[in-house]
CSV table of N, CA and C and ligand atoms in Angstrom, one decimal:
chain,number,residue,atom,x,y,z
A,1,MET,N,177.4,181.6,71.2
A,1,MET,CA,177.8,180.6,70.0
A,1,MET,C,176.9,179.0,70.8
A,2,GLU,N,176.6,178.5,69.9
A,2,GLU,CA,175.9,177.2,70.3
A,2,GLU,C,177.1,176.2,69.9
A,3,LYS,N,177.4,175.2,70.7
A,3,LYS,CA,178.2,174.3,70.5
A,3,LYS,C,177.8,172.7,70.7
A,4,LEU,N,178.1,171.9,70.0
A,4,LEU,CA,177.8,170.6,70.5
A,4,LEU,C,178.9,169.9,71.3
A,5,LYS,N,178.3,169.3,72.4
A,5,LYS,CA,179.1,168.7,73.3
A,5,LYS,C,178.4,167.1,73.5
A,6,LYS,N,179.4,166.2,73.9
A,6,LYS,CA,178.8,164.8,74.2
A,6,LYS,C,178.5,164.7,75.7
A,7,LEU,N,177.3,164.2,75.8
A,7,LEU,CA,176.8,164.1,77.0
A,7,LEU,C,177.1,163.0,77.8
A,8,HIS,N,176.9,161.7,77.1
A,8,HIS,CA,176.9,160.5,77.5
A,8,HIS,C,177.3,159.5,76.4
A,9,THR,N,177.9,158.4,76.6
A,9,THR,CA,178.1,157.0,75.7
A,9,THR,C,177.4,156.2,76.6
A,10,PHE,N,176.6,155.5,75.6
A,10,PHE,CA,175.9,154.4,76.0
A,10,PHE,C,176.3,152.9,75.6
A,11,SER,N,176.0,152.0,76.4
A,11,SER,CA,176.5,150.4,76.1
A,11,SER,C,175.5,150.0,74.9
A,12,LEU,N,176.0,149.1,74.2
A,12,LEU,CA,175.2,148.7,73.0
A,12,LEU,C,173.8,148.4,73.6
A,13,TRP,N,173.6,147.8,74.5
A,13,TRP,CA,172.3,147.3,74.8
A,13,TRP,C,171.5,148.2,75.6
A,14,GLU,N,172.2,149.4,75.7
A,14,GLU,CA,171.4,150.8,76.3
A,14,GLU,C,171.0,151.6,75.2
A,15,ARG,N,170.9,151.0,74.1
A,15,ARG,CA,170.8,151.9,73.0
A,15,ARG,C,169.2,152.4,73.0
A,16,PRO,N,168.3,151.7,73.1
A,16,PRO,CA,166.9,152.3,73.4
A,16,PRO,C,167.0,153.6,74.2
A,17,LEU,N,167.6,153.6,75.4
A,17,LEU,CA,167.7,154.5,76.5
A,17,LEU,C,168.3,155.8,75.8
A,18,ALA,N,168.9,156.0,74.8
A,18,ALA,CA,169.6,157.2,74.1
A,18,ALA,C,168.3,158.0,73.7
A,19,GLY,N,167.5,157.3,72.9
A,19,GLY,CA,166.4,158.1,72.3
A,19,GLY,C,165.4,158.4,73.2
A,20,LEU,N,165.2,157.6,74.5
A,20,LEU,CA,164.4,158.0,75.6
A,20,LEU,C,164.9,159.1,76.2
A,21,LEU,N,166.0,159.3,76.7
A,21,LEU,CA,166.9,160.5,77.3
A,21,LEU,C,166.5,161.5,76.4
A,22,LYS,N,166.9,161.4,75.2
A,22,LYS,CA,166.7,162.9,74.4
A,22,LYS,C,165.5,163.2,74.6
A,23,GLU,N,164.2,162.3,74.6
A,23,GLU,CA,162.9,163.0,74.7
A,23,GLU,C,162.9,163.6,76.0
A,24,ILE,N,163.6,163.0,77.0
A,24,ILE,CA,163.2,163.4,78.4
A,24,ILE,C,164.0,164.6,78.6
A,25,LEU,N,165.0,164.9,78.0
A,25,LEU,CA,165.9,166.0,78.1
A,25,LEU,C,165.1,167.3,77.4
A,26,ALA,N,164.4,166.8,76.2
A,26,ALA,CA,164.0,167.6,75.2
A,26,ALA,C,162.5,168.4,76.0
A,27,LYS,N,162.1,167.5,77.1
A,27,LYS,CA,161.0,168.2,77.8
A,27,LYS,C,161.4,169.1,78.7
A,28,GLU,N,162.7,169.0,79.2
A,28,GLU,CA,163.3,169.9,80.1
A,28,GLU,C,164.0,171.2,79.3
A,29,GLY,N,163.7,171.0,78.1
A,29,GLY,CA,164.1,172.2,77.3
A,29,GLY,C,165.6,172.2,76.8
A,30,ILE,N,166.1,170.8,77.0
A,30,ILE,CA,167.5,170.6,76.4
A,30,ILE,C,167.5,170.0,75.1
A,31,ALA,N,167.8,170.7,74.2
A,31,ALA,CA,167.8,169.8,72.9
A,31,ALA,C,169.1,169.0,72.7
A,32,CYS,N,168.9,167.7,72.3
A,32,CYS,CA,169.7,166.7,72.0
A,32,CYS,C,169.7,165.9,70.7
A,33,LEU,N,171.0,165.4,70.4
A,33,LEU,CA,170.8,164.3,69.3
A,33,LEU,C,171.2,163.2,69.7
A,34,VAL,N,171.1,162.0,69.1
A,34,VAL,CA,171.6,160.9,69.2
A,34,VAL,C,172.6,160.4,68.0
A,35,ARG,N,173.8,160.0,68.4
A,35,ARG,CA,174.6,159.5,67.1
A,35,ARG,C,174.7,158.0,67.1
A,36,ASN,N,174.9,157.5,66.2
A,36,ASN,CA,175.1,155.9,66.2
A,36,ASN,C,173.7,155.4,66.2
A,37,GLU,N,172.8,156.0,66.2
A,37,GLU,CA,171.6,155.4,66.5
A,37,GLU,C,171.2,154.1,65.5
A,38,ASN,N,171.9,153.9,64.5
A,38,ASN,CA,171.4,153.0,63.4
A,38,ASN,C,172.6,152.1,63.6
A,39,LEU,N,172.6,151.5,64.5
A,39,LEU,CA,173.9,150.7,64.9
A,39,LEU,C,174.0,149.6,63.7
A,40,PHE,N,173.2,148.8,63.5
A,40,PHE,CA,173.1,147.6,62.8
A,40,PHE,C,173.5,147.9,61.3
A,41,ALA,N,173.1,148.9,60.8
A,41,ALA,CA,173.3,149.3,59.4
A,41,ALA,C,174.7,149.6,59.3
A,42,ALA,N,175.3,149.9,60.3
A,42,ALA,CA,176.6,150.4,60.2
A,42,ALA,C,177.6,149.2,60.8
A,43,MET,N,177.5,148.3,61.3
A,43,MET,CA,178.0,147.3,61.8
A,43,MET,C,178.8,146.4,60.8
A,44,GLY,N,180.2,146.4,61.1
A,44,GLY,CA,181.0,145.6,60.2
A,44,GLY,C,181.7,146.7,59.0
A,45,GLU,N,181.2,147.8,58.9
A,45,GLU,CA,181.9,148.8,58.1
A,45,GLU,C,182.9,149.5,59.0
A,46,ILE,N,182.3,149.8,60.2
A,46,ILE,CA,183.2,150.8,61.0
A,46,ILE,C,183.4,150.1,62.4
A,47,PRO,N,184.7,150.3,63.0
A,47,PRO,CA,185.0,149.7,64.2
A,47,PRO,C,183.9,149.7,65.3
A,48,LEU,N,183.9,148.5,66.2
A,48,LEU,CA,182.6,148.7,67.1
A,48,LEU,C,182.6,149.7,68.0
A,49,ILE,N,183.7,150.1,68.5
A,49,ILE,CA,183.6,151.1,69.3
A,49,ILE,C,182.9,152.7,68.9
A,50,GLU,N,183.1,152.7,67.7
A,50,GLU,CA,182.2,153.9,67.1
A,50,GLU,C,181.0,153.6,66.9
A,51,CYS,N,180.4,152.5,67.1
A,51,CYS,CA,179.1,152.2,67.0
A,51,CYS,C,178.2,152.5,68.2
A,52,TYR,N,178.9,152.7,69.4
A,52,TYR,CA,178.2,152.9,70.8
A,52,TYR,C,177.2,154.0,70.4
A,53,PRO,N,175.9,154.1,71.1
A,53,PRO,CA,175.2,155.3,70.7
A,53,PRO,C,175.7,156.4,71.6
A,54,GLU,N,175.7,157.5,71.3
A,54,GLU,CA,176.1,158.7,71.9
A,54,GLU,C,175.1,159.7,72.1
A,55,LEU,N,174.8,160.4,73.2
A,55,LEU,CA,173.9,161.4,73.2
A,55,LEU,C,174.8,162.9,73.5
A,56,TRP,N,174.5,163.8,72.7
A,56,TRP,CA,174.9,164.9,72.5
A,56,TRP,C,173.9,166.1,72.8
A,57,VAL,N,174.7,167.0,73.4
A,57,VAL,CA,173.5,168.3,73.7
A,57,VAL,C,173.9,169.2,72.6
A,58,ILE,N,173.0,170.0,72.3
A,58,ILE,CA,173.1,170.9,71.0
A,58,ILE,C,173.8,172.1,71.2
A,59,ASP,N,173.5,172.6,72.7
A,59,ASP,CA,174.3,173.8,73.4
A,59,ASP,C,174.9,173.5,74.4
A,60,ASP,N,176.3,173.7,74.3
A,60,ASP,CA,177.2,173.3,75.5
A,60,ASP,C,176.8,174.3,76.9
A,61,GLU,N,175.9,175.3,76.7
A,61,GLU,CA,175.5,176.0,77.9
A,61,GLU,C,174.5,174.9,78.7
A,62,THR,N,174.0,174.0,78.0
A,62,THR,CA,172.8,173.1,78.8
A,62,THR,C,173.6,171.7,79.2
A,63,LEU,N,174.8,171.7,78.9
A,63,LEU,CA,175.4,170.5,79.7
A,63,LEU,C,175.5,170.2,80.9
A,64,PRO,N,175.5,171.1,81.8
A,64,PRO,CA,175.8,170.9,83.4
A,64,PRO,C,174.4,170.5,83.7
A,65,ARG,N,173.4,171.2,83.2
A,65,ARG,CA,171.9,170.8,83.8
A,65,ARG,C,171.5,169.3,83.1
A,66,ALA,N,171.7,169.3,81.7
A,66,ALA,CA,171.6,167.8,81.2
A,66,ALA,C,172.5,166.7,82.0
A,67,LYS,N,173.6,167.0,82.4
A,67,LYS,CA,174.3,165.9,83.3
A,67,LYS,C,173.8,165.6,84.7
A,68,LEU,N,173.2,166.6,85.2
A,68,LEU,CA,172.5,166.3,86.4
A,68,LEU,C,171.3,165.5,86.2
A,69,LEU,N,170.6,166.0,85.1
A,69,LEU,CA,169.2,165.2,85.0
A,69,LEU,C,169.6,164.0,84.5
A,70,LEU,N,170.4,163.7,83.8
A,70,LEU,CA,170.9,162.2,83.3
A,70,LEU,C,171.4,161.5,84.4
A,71,ASP,N,172.4,162.0,85.3
A,71,ASP,CA,172.8,161.1,86.6
A,71,ASP,C,171.7,160.8,87.2
A,72,GLY,N,170.7,161.8,87.7
A,72,GLY,CA,169.8,161.5,88.6
A,72,GLY,C,168.7,160.2,87.8
A,73,TRP,N,168.4,160.5,86.7
A,73,TRP,CA,167.8,159.6,85.7
A,73,TRP,C,168.4,158.1,85.9
A,74,LEU,N,169.9,157.9,85.7
A,74,LEU,CA,170.3,156.7,85.7
A,74,LEU,C,170.4,156.2,87.0
A,75,LYS,N,170.7,157.2,88.0
A,75,LYS,CA,170.6,156.4,89.4
A,75,LYS,C,169.4,156.0,89.9
A,76,ASN,N,168.3,156.7,89.6
A,76,ASN,CA,167.0,156.2,89.7
A,76,ASN,C,166.7,154.8,89.1
A,77,SER,N,167.1,154.9,88.0
A,77,SER,CA,166.8,153.6,87.3
A,77,SER,C,167.4,152.4,87.5
A,78,SER,N,168.6,152.6,88.5
A,78,SER,CA,169.3,151.2,88.8
A,78,SER,C,168.8,150.9,90.3
A,79,LEU,N,168.0,151.6,90.8
A,79,LEU,CA,167.6,151.4,92.2
A,79,LEU,C,166.6,150.2,92.2
A,80,ASP,N,165.6,149.9,91.5
A,80,ASP,CA,164.6,149.2,91.7
A,80,ASP,C,164.0,148.9,90.4
A,81,ALA,N,163.8,147.3,90.3
A,81,ALA,CA,163.5,146.8,88.7
A,81,ALA,C,162.0,146.6,88.9
A,82,THR,N,161.3,146.8,90.0
A,82,THR,CA,159.8,146.4,89.6
A,82,THR,C,159.1,147.4,88.9
A,83,PRO,N,158.2,146.8,88.3
A,83,PRO,CA,157.4,147.7,87.4
A,83,PRO,C,156.6,148.7,88.1
A,84,TRP,N,156.3,149.7,87.4
A,84,TRP,CA,155.5,150.8,88.0
A,84,TRP,C,154.6,151.5,87.2
A,85,VAL,N,153.7,152.2,87.7
A,85,VAL,CA,152.7,153.1,87.0
A,85,VAL,C,152.9,154.4,87.3
A,86,CYS,N,153.0,155.2,86.1
A,86,CYS,CA,153.0,156.6,86.2
A,86,CYS,C,151.8,157.1,86.8
A,87,PRO,N,152.0,157.9,87.8
A,87,PRO,CA,150.9,158.5,88.4
A,87,PRO,C,150.1,159.7,87.8
A,88,ASP,N,151.0,160.3,86.9
A,88,ASP,CA,150.4,161.4,85.9
A,88,ASP,C,149.6,160.6,84.7
A,89,CYS,N,150.2,159.9,83.9
A,89,CYS,CA,149.4,159.6,82.8
A,89,CYS,C,149.0,158.0,82.8
A,90,HIS,N,149.4,157.3,84.0
A,90,HIS,CA,148.9,155.8,84.1
A,90,HIS,C,149.5,155.0,83.1
A,91,GLU,N,150.7,155.5,82.6
A,91,GLU,CA,151.4,154.6,81.7
A,91,GLU,C,152.2,153.3,82.6
A,92,ARG,N,152.1,152.0,81.9
A,92,ARG,CA,152.8,151.2,82.8
A,92,ARG,C,154.3,150.9,82.2
A,93,LEU,N,155.1,151.0,83.2
A,93,LEU,CA,156.6,151.4,83.0
A,93,LEU,C,157.3,150.0,83.6
A,94,ASP,N,158.2,149.6,82.8
A,94,ASP,CA,159.1,148.5,83.4
A,94,ASP,C,160.2,149.2,84.4
A,95,GLY,N,160.6,148.3,85.4
A,95,GLY,CA,161.1,148.6,86.6
A,95,GLY,C,162.7,149.4,86.1
A,96,HIS,N,163.1,149.0,85.0
A,96,HIS,CA,164.4,150.0,84.9
A,96,HIS,C,164.1,151.2,84.2
A,97,PHE,N,163.2,152.1,84.1
A,97,PHE,CA,163.0,153.0,83.7
A,97,PHE,C,162.7,153.9,85.0
A,98,GLY,N,163.7,155.0,85.2
A,98,GLY,CA,163.5,155.9,86.5
A,98,GLY,C,162.6,157.0,86.1
A,99,ALA,N,162.1,157.1,84.9
A,99,ALA,CA,161.2,158.3,84.7
A,99,ALA,C,160.0,157.6,83.5
A,100,CYS,N,159.0,158.1,83.6
A,100,CYS,CA,158.0,157.8,82.5
A,100,CYS,C,158.7,158.1,81.2
A,101,TRP,N,158.5,157.2,80.3
A,101,TRP,CA,158.9,157.6,78.8
A,101,TRP,C,157.7,158.4,78.2
A,102,SER,N,156.6,158.4,78.7
A,102,SER,CA,155.6,158.9,78.0
A,102,SER,C,155.5,160.3,78.4
A,103,CYS,N,155.3,160.7,79.7
A,103,CYS,CA,155.4,162.2,80.1
A,103,CYS,C,156.6,162.6,80.7
A,104,GLY,N,157.5,162.0,81.0
A,104,GLY,CA,158.7,162.4,81.5
A,104,GLY,C,158.7,162.5,83.2
A,105,ARG,N,157.8,162.1,83.8
A,105,ARG,CA,157.7,162.2,85.2
A,105,ARG,C,158.6,161.4,85.9
A,106,GLN,N,159.4,161.9,86.9
A,106,GLN,CA,160.5,161.1,87.7
A,106,GLN,C,159.9,160.1,88.4
A,107,ARG,N,160.3,159.0,88.6
A,107,ARG,CA,159.8,157.8,89.4
A,107,ARG,C,159.7,158.3,90.9
A,108,GLU,N,158.9,158.1,91.9
A,108,GLU,CA,159.1,158.2,93.1
A,108,GLU,C,159.7,157.5,93.9
B,201,LIG,ZN1,153.8,159.4,82.7
């Protein structure tokens, strides 16, 4: 049985990351969904805490692997803030990205 499991809650300012990580995990074969993506539409109508973007895995069996990938990604992304260029697809990336948002390659 597939079961939804919450993987991570993002800060409000990390909202763009939620969609990015969803893409990266999808490329690893882990299906995810983002809740509370439309923050500003909802703000004022529900308590702020419920507006935090959340990343959920669709199948709870993928949760341990998803957590590993996410932790690695978040750790990498806080190491170095210099912009870099993806060696695979030559996309220019901001320093806070630990992996290429275009092709998903991890930063070296
Ligand atoms: Zn790339």
